[in-house]
Amino acid sequence: MGHELPEYWAYGLYYGPDPDAPFRSPVGDPVADAGIDLGRLPVRPAPPKDSPFWTVE
């Protein structure tokens, strides 16, 4: 799990699935993501302000 670049994890957390390929998420690799228009992807909502998932205050 730790062998991927930070972009691999960040893109999947930030963006929702591609509407044209719902089982495919962007991975931060320009070659692998060439067919994905990041401008069309939905952005996942941030966790609530009082959520324990925030690590920076």
PDB file of C-alpha atoms in Angstrom:
ATOM      1  CA  MET A   1       0.000   0.000   0.000  1.00  0.00           C
ATOM      2  CA  GLY A   2       2.867   2.396   0.611  1.00  0.00           C
ATOM      3  CA  HIS A   3       4.461   2.038  -2.831  1.00  0.00           C
ATOM      4  CA  GLU A   4       2.243   4.495  -4.661  1.00  0.00           C
ATOM      5  CA  LEU A   5       2.952   8.208  -5.032  1.00  0.00           C
ATOM      6  CA  PRO A   6       0.952  10.637  -2.868  1.00  0.00           C
ATOM      7  CA  GLU A   7      -1.022  11.714  -5.941  1.00  0.00           C
ATOM      8  CA  TYR A   8      -2.356   8.174  -6.298  1.00  0.00           C
ATOM      9  CA  TRP A   9      -4.032   8.371  -2.903  1.00  0.00           C
ATOM     10  CA  ALA A  10      -4.953  12.063  -3.062  1.00  0.00           C
ATOM     11  CA  TYR A  11      -6.765  11.937  -6.410  1.00  0.00           C
ATOM     12  CA  GLY A  12      -8.951   9.041  -5.301  1.00  0.00           C
ATOM     13  CA  LEU A  13      -9.869  10.808  -2.083  1.00  0.00           C
ATOM     14  CA  TYR A  14     -10.492  14.219  -3.633  1.00  0.00           C
ATOM     15  CA  TYR A  15     -12.338  13.276  -6.821  1.00  0.00           C
ATOM     16  CA  GLY A  16     -15.433  11.127  -7.171  1.00  0.00           C
ATOM     17  CA  PRO A  17     -15.656   8.451  -9.869  1.00  0.00           C
ATOM     18  CA  ASP A  18     -15.581   9.288 -13.562  1.00  0.00           C
ATOM     19  CA  PRO A  19     -19.198   9.387 -14.825  1.00  0.00           C
ATOM     20  CA  ASP A  20     -18.102   7.666 -18.052  1.00  0.00           C
ATOM     21  CA  ALA A  21     -16.180   4.946 -16.179  1.00  0.00           C
ATOM     22  CA  PRO A  22     -17.602   4.745 -12.636  1.00  0.00           C
ATOM     23  CA  PHE A  23     -15.190   2.010 -11.569  1.00  0.00           C
ATOM     24  CA  ARG A  24     -12.132   4.033 -12.638  1.00  0.00           C
ATOM     25  CA  SER A  25     -10.644   6.746 -10.438  1.00  0.00           C
ATOM     26  CA  PRO A  26      -7.789   9.050 -11.425  1.00  0.00           C
ATOM     27  CA  VAL A  27      -4.417   7.978 -10.056  1.00  0.00           C
ATOM     28  CA  GLY A  28      -2.249  11.059 -10.703  1.00  0.00           C
ATOM     29  CA  ASP A  29      -0.324   9.495 -13.575  1.00  0.00           C
ATOM     30  CA  PRO A  30      -0.534  11.607 -16.763  1.00  0.00           C
ATOM     31  CA  VAL A  31      -0.409   8.520 -18.987  1.00  0.00           C
ATOM     32  CA  ALA A  32      -2.966   6.473 -17.044  1.00  0.00           C
ATOM     33  CA  ASP A  33      -5.260   9.488 -16.587  1.00  0.00           C
ATOM     34  CA  ALA A  34      -5.004  10.703 -20.196  1.00  0.00           C
ATOM     35  CA  GLY A  35      -8.623   9.752 -20.934  1.00  0.00           C
ATOM     36  CA  ILE A  36     -10.058  11.402 -17.809  1.00  0.00           C
ATOM     37  CA  ASP A  37     -11.105  15.059 -17.844  1.00  0.00           C
ATOM     38  CA  LEU A  38     -10.465  16.100 -14.230  1.00  0.00           C
ATOM     39  CA  GLY A  39     -12.579  19.215 -14.786  1.00  0.00           C
ATOM     40  CA  ARG A  40     -15.681  17.034 -15.201  1.00  0.00           C
ATOM     41  CA  LEU A  41     -15.156  14.879 -12.137  1.00  0.00           C
ATOM     42  CA  PRO A  42     -17.211  15.581  -9.042  1.00  0.00           C
ATOM     43  CA  VAL A  43     -15.233  16.751  -6.019  1.00  0.00           C
ATOM     44  CA  ARG A  44     -16.026  14.859  -2.836  1.00  0.00           C
ATOM     45  CA  PRO A  45     -17.333  17.036  -0.003  1.00  0.00           C
ATOM     46  CA  ALA A  46     -15.065  17.857   2.914  1.00  0.00           C
ATOM     47  CA  PRO A  47     -15.759  16.122   6.232  1.00  0.00           C
ATOM     48  CA  PRO A  48     -17.747  18.080   8.824  1.00  0.00           C
ATOM     49  CA  LYS A  49     -15.760  20.692  10.790  1.00  0.00           C
ATOM     50  CA  ASP A  50     -15.940  18.632  14.009  1.00  0.00           C
ATOM     51  CA  SER A  51     -14.871  15.398  12.294  1.00  0.00           C
ATOM     52  CA  PRO A  52     -11.892  13.460  13.693  1.00  0.00           C
ATOM     53  CA  PHE A  53     -10.625  13.113  10.093  1.00  0.00           C
ATOM     54  CA  TRP A  54      -9.189  16.641  10.143  1.00  0.00           C
ATOM     55  CA  THR A  55      -5.548  16.453  11.162  1.00  0.00           C
ATOM     56  CA  VAL A  56      -4.724  20.187  10.980  1.00  0.00           C
ATOM     57  CA  GLU A  57      -6.522  22.730  13.090  1.00  0.00           C
TER      58      GLU A  57
END
